[in-house]
């Protein structure tokens, strides 16, 4: 400051005992501005340079949990809604709907991955009984006689020619019928033919019928097939009971029949084998046209 300014501040006088008279006032001493302003500024500067007061940490003491607090905390942890009484509602049954799952099914048999693979074991179905397999009509395909070691001709022969035709039938109630014919005979009506014509007709035809039997006679003969000759065009065979060997080919479509022992055919012991193919179902079929005559050689053909 260029010059010192003085402020005239009155000084307080010391208190005196009250008296009846007042004394005269004395002149007051002058006080400078520095004595008043500077000390206050210095004190303010001292306060600004003082270090900051450290923060006070507050420790709040938590009261111990009560039983009610533990109950609600367990509900929150297990996501359980506390029980609240509700107004009873009337139950209306909902119709059942069929739900089709689109998710693929799990194959529990293959949970081990590539560790090992179990092969599918399929149990084959039990074989169909012979009585069920032979029921129906069968058309003759071939009749071949095979030679035995004693046969003079060591080659297969055709006792009723290669063109032989015929049917064999088995009914569900246990009866059978077999007919075999060599086609090509001259035609004649009943009562008009001569003796040679009837003799030729008898040589070209063979037929018999009667009950059939399937029996179990032990190991290797569980299904033994027997034909009986109650009616036959050969008088010497009427009343016979003959065993027929049998097996199937082409998934059961062909029935192969034979004799248990060699049969005498034209003076020679041979083994006959007859193949019959299952005839088509004729339940709803329409009648066919008449068959034309087939011209072949006589019964002497080997």
Short mmCIF file of C-alpha atoms in Angstrom, two decimals:
data_model
loop_
_atom_site.label_atom_id
_atom_site.label_comp_id
_atom_site.label_asym_id
_atom_site.label_seq_id
_atom_site.Cartn_x
_atom_site.Cartn_y
_atom_site.Cartn_z
CA UNK A 1 0.00 0.00 0.00
CA UNK A 2 1.38 3.50 -0.82
CA UNK A 3 0.41 4.96 2.41
CA UNK A 4 -0.82 3.80 5.68
CA UNK A 5 -4.42 4.57 6.28
CA UNK A 6 -5.72 4.78 9.72
CA UNK A 7 -9.16 4.05 10.81
CA UNK A 8 -10.46 5.79 13.74
CA UNK A 9 -11.94 3.04 15.87
CA UNK A 10 -13.19 3.97 19.27
CA UNK A 11 -11.72 1.88 22.07
CA UNK A 12 -14.02 0.63 24.71
CA UNK A 13 -13.46 2.17 28.09
CA UNK A 14 -13.06 0.08 31.13
CA UNK A 15 -16.19 -0.38 33.09
CA UNK A 16 -16.51 1.58 36.18
CA UNK A 17 -18.78 1.45 38.97
CA UNK A 18 -21.86 3.36 38.39
CA UNK A 19 -21.94 6.59 40.06
CA UNK A 20 -24.14 9.41 40.04
CA UNK A 21 -21.99 11.48 37.74
CA UNK A 22 -20.45 10.57 34.43
CA UNK A 23 -16.84 11.27 33.60
CA UNK A 24 -15.75 13.02 30.49
CA UNK A 25 -14.89 10.95 27.47
CA UNK A 26 -11.28 10.46 26.56
CA UNK A 27 -10.01 10.50 23.04
CA UNK A 28 -9.68 6.98 21.54
CA UNK A 29 -6.50 5.62 19.98
CA UNK A 30 -6.38 5.03 16.22
CA UNK A 31 -6.00 1.36 15.03
CA UNK A 32 -4.52 0.56 11.58
CA UNK A 33 -6.20 -1.54 8.96
CA UNK A 34 -3.27 -3.98 8.82
CA UNK A 35 -3.77 -4.84 12.44
CA UNK A 36 -7.32 -5.89 11.64
CA UNK A 37 -7.22 -7.25 8.05
CA UNK A 38 -3.80 -8.92 7.81
CA UNK A 39 -4.11 -11.20 10.81
CA UNK A 40 -7.45 -12.47 9.44
CA UNK A 41 -5.90 -13.18 6.02
CA UNK A 42 -3.00 -15.02 7.62
CA UNK A 43 -5.35 -17.15 9.59
CA UNK A 44 -7.34 -18.00 6.42
CA UNK A 45 -4.09 -18.91 4.58
CA UNK A 46 -3.11 -21.16 7.42
CA UNK A 47 -6.41 -22.96 7.21
CA UNK A 48 -6.08 -23.54 3.43
CA UNK A 49 -2.63 -25.10 3.79
CA UNK A 50 -3.65 -27.44 6.56
CA UNK A 51 -3.62 -31.22 5.64
CA UNK A 52 -6.96 -32.92 4.65
CA UNK A 53 -8.94 -34.66 7.30
CA UNK A 54 -8.87 -38.46 6.82
CA UNK A 55 -12.16 -40.19 5.91
CA UNK A 56 -13.99 -41.78 8.72
CA UNK A 57 -14.98 -45.46 8.27
CA UNK A 58 -18.39 -46.39 9.55
CA UNK A 59 -19.01 -49.93 10.75
CA UNK A 60 -22.69 -50.86 10.88
CA UNK A 61 -23.38 -53.78 13.11
CA UNK A 62 -25.91 -56.17 11.41
CA UNK A 63 -28.32 -57.83 13.77
CA UNK A 64 -28.40 -61.66 13.71
CA UNK A 65 -30.94 -63.19 11.23
CA UNK A 66 -34.26 -64.17 12.66
CA UNK A 67 -36.24 -67.36 11.89
CA UNK A 68 -38.50 -65.45 9.51
CA UNK A 69 -35.50 -64.18 7.51
CA UNK A 70 -34.13 -67.72 7.19
CA UNK A 71 -37.54 -68.94 5.91
CA UNK A 72 -37.77 -66.34 3.15
CA UNK A 73 -34.13 -66.83 2.11
CA UNK A 74 -34.74 -70.57 1.66
CA UNK A 75 -37.80 -69.79 -0.49
CA UNK A 76 -35.73 -67.52 -2.71
CA UNK A 77 -32.91 -70.07 -3.01
CA UNK A 78 -35.22 -72.92 -4.09
CA UNK A 79 -37.56 -70.66 -6.10
CA UNK A 80 -40.57 -71.65 -4.06
CA UNK A 81 -43.56 -69.40 -3.85
CA UNK A 82 -44.78 -69.08 -0.27
CA UNK A 83 -48.20 -70.48 0.40
CA UNK A 84 -50.98 -68.00 0.13
CA UNK A 85 -54.55 -69.04 0.63
CA UNK A 86 -56.55 -68.73 -2.57
CA UNK A 87 -60.19 -68.84 -3.45
CA UNK A 88 -61.23 -72.36 -4.56
CA UNK A 89 -61.97 -72.64 -8.28
CA UNK A 90 -64.28 -75.02 -10.15
CA UNK A 91 -62.29 -77.60 -12.17
CA UNK A 92 -63.43 -78.10 -15.75
CA UNK A 93 -61.92 -81.21 -17.43
CA UNK A 94 -59.86 -80.46 -20.51
CA UNK A 95 -60.18 -82.89 -23.45
CA UNK A 96 -57.06 -84.96 -24.05
CA UNK A 97 -55.12 -84.00 -27.14
CA UNK A 98 -52.82 -86.34 -28.99
CA UNK A 99 -49.39 -84.77 -29.06
CA UNK A 100 -46.97 -85.96 -31.69
CA UNK A 101 -43.37 -85.42 -30.72
CA UNK A 102 -41.06 -84.25 -33.49
CA UNK A 103 -37.90 -84.85 -31.49
CA UNK A 104 -35.93 -87.92 -32.62
CA UNK A 105 -36.11 -90.92 -30.34
CA UNK A 106 -33.01 -91.96 -28.42
CA UNK A 107 -31.56 -95.35 -29.24
CA UNK A 108 -30.60 -96.60 -25.79
CA UNK A 109 -28.98 -99.71 -27.32
CA UNK A 110 -26.23 -97.57 -28.87
CA UNK A 111 -25.25 -95.38 -25.92
CA UNK A 112 -21.71 -96.78 -25.87
CA UNK A 113 -20.86 -95.14 -29.17
CA UNK A 114 -18.03 -96.91 -31.00
CA UNK A 115 -16.89 -99.04 -28.07
CA UNK A 116 -18.72 -102.09 -29.37
CA UNK A 117 -21.65 -102.89 -31.64
CA UNK A 118 -24.37 -105.37 -30.83
CA UNK A 119 -25.61 -107.30 -33.84
CA UNK A 120 -29.37 -107.63 -34.23
CA UNK A 121 -30.40 -111.12 -33.25
CA UNK A 122 -33.61 -112.00 -35.03
CA UNK A 123 -35.25 -115.24 -34.03
CA UNK A 124 -36.54 -117.01 -37.14
CA UNK A 125 -40.25 -117.78 -37.06
CA UNK A 126 -41.20 -121.40 -36.39
CA UNK A 127 -41.60 -123.49 -39.57
CA UNK A 128 -45.08 -123.73 -40.97
CA UNK A 129 -46.63 -127.17 -40.42
CA UNK A 130 -46.86 -129.44 -43.44
CA UNK A 131 -50.64 -129.72 -43.12
CA UNK A 132 -50.97 -125.96 -43.70
CA UNK A 133 -48.41 -125.82 -46.50
CA UNK A 134 -49.94 -128.51 -48.75
CA UNK A 135 -53.56 -127.33 -48.53
CA UNK A 136 -54.85 -126.40 -52.00
CA UNK A 137 -54.44 -127.46 -55.62
CA UNK A 138 -51.13 -128.22 -57.35
CA UNK A 139 -50.54 -128.62 -61.08
CA UNK A 140 -48.16 -131.29 -62.34
CA UNK A 141 -44.99 -129.96 -63.96
CA UNK A 142 -42.92 -133.12 -64.41
CA UNK A 143 -42.90 -136.83 -63.68
CA UNK A 144 -39.40 -138.32 -63.91
CA UNK A 145 -38.24 -141.83 -62.95
CA UNK A 146 -34.59 -141.98 -61.90
CA UNK A 147 -32.66 -145.25 -62.22
CA UNK A 148 -31.38 -147.39 -59.35
CA UNK A 149 -28.04 -149.19 -59.44
CA UNK A 150 -29.86 -152.30 -60.67
CA UNK A 151 -31.67 -150.49 -63.52
CA UNK A 152 -30.69 -151.67 -67.04
CA UNK A 153 -31.07 -148.11 -68.41
CA UNK A 154 -28.98 -145.70 -66.40
CA UNK A 155 -30.74 -142.50 -67.37
CA UNK A 156 -33.93 -140.67 -66.29
CA UNK A 157 -37.09 -141.73 -68.10
CA UNK A 158 -40.58 -140.25 -68.43
CA UNK A 159 -43.17 -142.94 -67.62
CA UNK A 160 -46.07 -140.78 -68.86
CA UNK A 161 -44.11 -138.73 -71.46
CA UNK A 162 -42.77 -135.20 -71.01
CA UNK A 163 -46.21 -133.73 -71.83
CA UNK A 164 -47.98 -135.34 -68.90
CA UNK A 165 -50.47 -133.11 -67.16
CA UNK A 166 -52.46 -133.46 -63.99
CA UNK A 167 -53.57 -132.08 -60.62
CA UNK A 168 -53.23 -133.13 -56.99
CA UNK A 169 -55.45 -131.59 -54.34
CA UNK A 170 -55.41 -131.54 -50.53
CA UNK A 171 -58.48 -130.46 -48.62
CA UNK A 172 -58.37 -128.91 -45.12
CA UNK A 173 -60.49 -131.76 -43.74
CA UNK A 174 -57.86 -134.41 -44.62
CA UNK A 175 -58.70 -135.76 -48.09
CA UNK A 176 -56.65 -135.83 -51.29
CA UNK A 177 -57.11 -136.59 -54.97
CA UNK A 178 -54.56 -137.04 -57.77
CA UNK A 179 -55.09 -137.37 -61.56
CA UNK A 180 -52.47 -137.68 -64.32
CA UNK A 181 -53.15 -137.77 -68.05
CA UNK A 182 -51.14 -138.29 -71.23
CA UNK A 183 -52.76 -135.97 -73.78
CA UNK A 184 -53.22 -136.85 -77.48
CA UNK A 185 -55.76 -139.71 -77.38
CA UNK A 186 -58.37 -139.93 -80.12
CA UNK A 187 -61.68 -138.48 -78.98
CA UNK A 188 -64.79 -140.59 -78.54
CA UNK A 189 -67.96 -140.27 -76.51
CA UNK A 190 -69.16 -142.58 -73.78
CA UNK A 191 -70.81 -145.69 -75.23
CA UNK A 192 -69.31 -145.16 -78.69
CA UNK A 193 -65.72 -146.28 -78.25
CA UNK A 194 -64.37 -149.66 -79.20
CA UNK A 195 -62.42 -151.90 -76.85
CA UNK A 196 -59.03 -150.81 -78.20
CA UNK A 197 -60.01 -147.16 -77.66
CA UNK A 198 -61.01 -147.81 -74.05
CA UNK A 199 -57.81 -149.75 -73.50
CA UNK A 200 -55.80 -146.84 -74.86
CA UNK A 201 -57.69 -144.43 -72.61
CA UNK A 202 -56.88 -146.59 -69.58
CA UNK A 203 -53.17 -146.63 -70.41
CA UNK A 204 -53.06 -142.82 -70.69
CA UNK A 205 -54.74 -142.05 -67.42
CA UNK A 206 -53.97 -142.70 -63.76
CA UNK A 207 -56.02 -141.47 -60.80
CA UNK A 208 -56.71 -142.21 -57.17
CA UNK A 209 -58.17 -140.47 -54.11
CA UNK A 210 -58.79 -140.99 -50.40
CA UNK A 211 -57.80 -139.65 -46.97
CA UNK A 212 -54.26 -138.48 -46.30
CA UNK A 213 -52.44 -138.63 -42.97
CA UNK A 214 -49.57 -136.64 -41.45
CA UNK A 215 -48.01 -138.25 -38.39
CA UNK A 216 -45.00 -137.74 -36.12
CA UNK A 217 -42.90 -140.92 -35.84
CA UNK A 218 -39.77 -139.60 -34.11
CA UNK A 219 -36.48 -138.05 -35.17
CA UNK A 220 -36.23 -137.72 -38.95
CA UNK A 221 -39.90 -138.65 -39.45
CA UNK A 222 -41.62 -135.80 -37.62
CA UNK A 223 -43.95 -135.13 -40.59
CA UNK A 224 -44.64 -138.34 -42.46
CA UNK A 225 -47.18 -138.02 -45.29
CA UNK A 226 -49.31 -141.02 -46.27
CA UNK A 227 -51.77 -141.37 -49.16
CA UNK A 228 -54.57 -143.92 -49.10
CA UNK A 229 -56.07 -145.50 -52.24
CA UNK A 230 -59.78 -145.82 -51.54
CA UNK A 231 -60.63 -145.17 -55.19
CA UNK A 232 -58.17 -145.97 -57.98
CA UNK A 233 -58.34 -146.92 -61.68
CA UNK A 234 -55.81 -149.69 -60.97
CA UNK A 235 -57.77 -152.39 -59.11
CA UNK A 236 -54.64 -153.85 -57.52
CA UNK A 237 -53.90 -150.61 -55.65
CA UNK A 238 -57.27 -150.17 -54.01
CA UNK A 239 -56.86 -150.22 -50.24
CA UNK A 240 -53.13 -149.44 -50.27
CA UNK A 241 -51.52 -146.88 -47.93
CA UNK A 242 -48.27 -145.46 -49.34
CA UNK A 243 -45.69 -143.14 -47.81
CA UNK A 244 -44.78 -140.09 -49.87
CA UNK A 245 -41.48 -138.31 -49.40
CA UNK A 246 -41.87 -134.53 -49.66
CA UNK A 247 -40.00 -131.27 -49.75
CA UNK A 248 -40.64 -127.77 -51.08
CA UNK A 249 -38.76 -125.61 -53.57
CA UNK A 250 -38.97 -121.98 -54.72
CA UNK A 251 -40.19 -120.70 -51.33
CA UNK A 252 -42.99 -123.22 -51.08
CA UNK A 253 -44.33 -122.74 -54.61
CA UNK A 254 -43.25 -126.19 -55.81
CA UNK A 255 -44.11 -129.43 -53.97
CA UNK A 256 -41.80 -132.38 -54.74
CA UNK A 257 -43.28 -135.83 -53.97
CA UNK A 258 -41.65 -139.24 -54.23
CA UNK A 259 -41.95 -142.80 -52.96
CA UNK A 260 -40.14 -144.07 -49.89
CA UNK A 261 -38.83 -147.10 -51.82
CA UNK A 262 -38.17 -147.69 -55.53
CA UNK A 263 -41.29 -148.43 -57.56
CA UNK A 264 -41.62 -150.95 -60.36
CA UNK A 265 -42.23 -149.10 -63.63
CA UNK A 266 -42.54 -151.30 -66.74
CA UNK A 267 -40.62 -154.09 -65.05
CA UNK A 268 -37.81 -151.81 -63.81
CA UNK A 269 -37.16 -150.59 -60.24
CA UNK A 270 -36.96 -146.83 -60.37
CA UNK A 271 -37.29 -143.82 -58.06
CA UNK A 272 -40.23 -141.63 -59.15
CA UNK A 273 -40.08 -137.87 -58.55
CA UNK A 274 -43.12 -135.72 -59.26
CA UNK A 275 -43.01 -131.91 -59.17
CA UNK A 276 -46.24 -130.02 -58.56
CA UNK A 277 -46.53 -126.24 -58.81
CA UNK A 278 -49.14 -124.43 -56.75
CA UNK A 279 -52.14 -123.59 -58.92
CA UNK A 280 -53.34 -120.01 -59.14
CA UNK A 281 -56.29 -118.90 -57.07
CA UNK A 282 -59.46 -119.67 -59.02
CA UNK A 283 -61.95 -118.15 -56.58
CA UNK A 284 -63.18 -115.29 -58.80
CA UNK A 285 -61.80 -116.40 -62.19
CA UNK A 286 -63.91 -116.58 -65.36
CA UNK A 287 -64.23 -119.85 -67.31
CA UNK A 288 -61.46 -120.22 -69.96
CA UNK A 289 -61.86 -121.14 -73.59
CA UNK A 290 -61.87 -124.87 -74.53
CA UNK A 291 -58.38 -126.41 -74.71
CA UNK A 292 -57.23 -127.62 -78.15
CA UNK A 293 -56.15 -131.22 -78.55
CA UNK A 294 -52.43 -131.95 -78.27
CA UNK A 295 -51.04 -134.53 -80.67
CA UNK A 296 -48.20 -136.56 -79.17
CA UNK A 297 -46.84 -140.05 -79.42
CA UNK A 298 -48.27 -142.99 -77.51
CA UNK A 299 -47.38 -144.37 -74.10
CA UNK A 300 -44.43 -146.32 -75.51
CA UNK A 301 -42.31 -143.13 -75.58
CA UNK A 302 -39.44 -143.41 -73.10
#
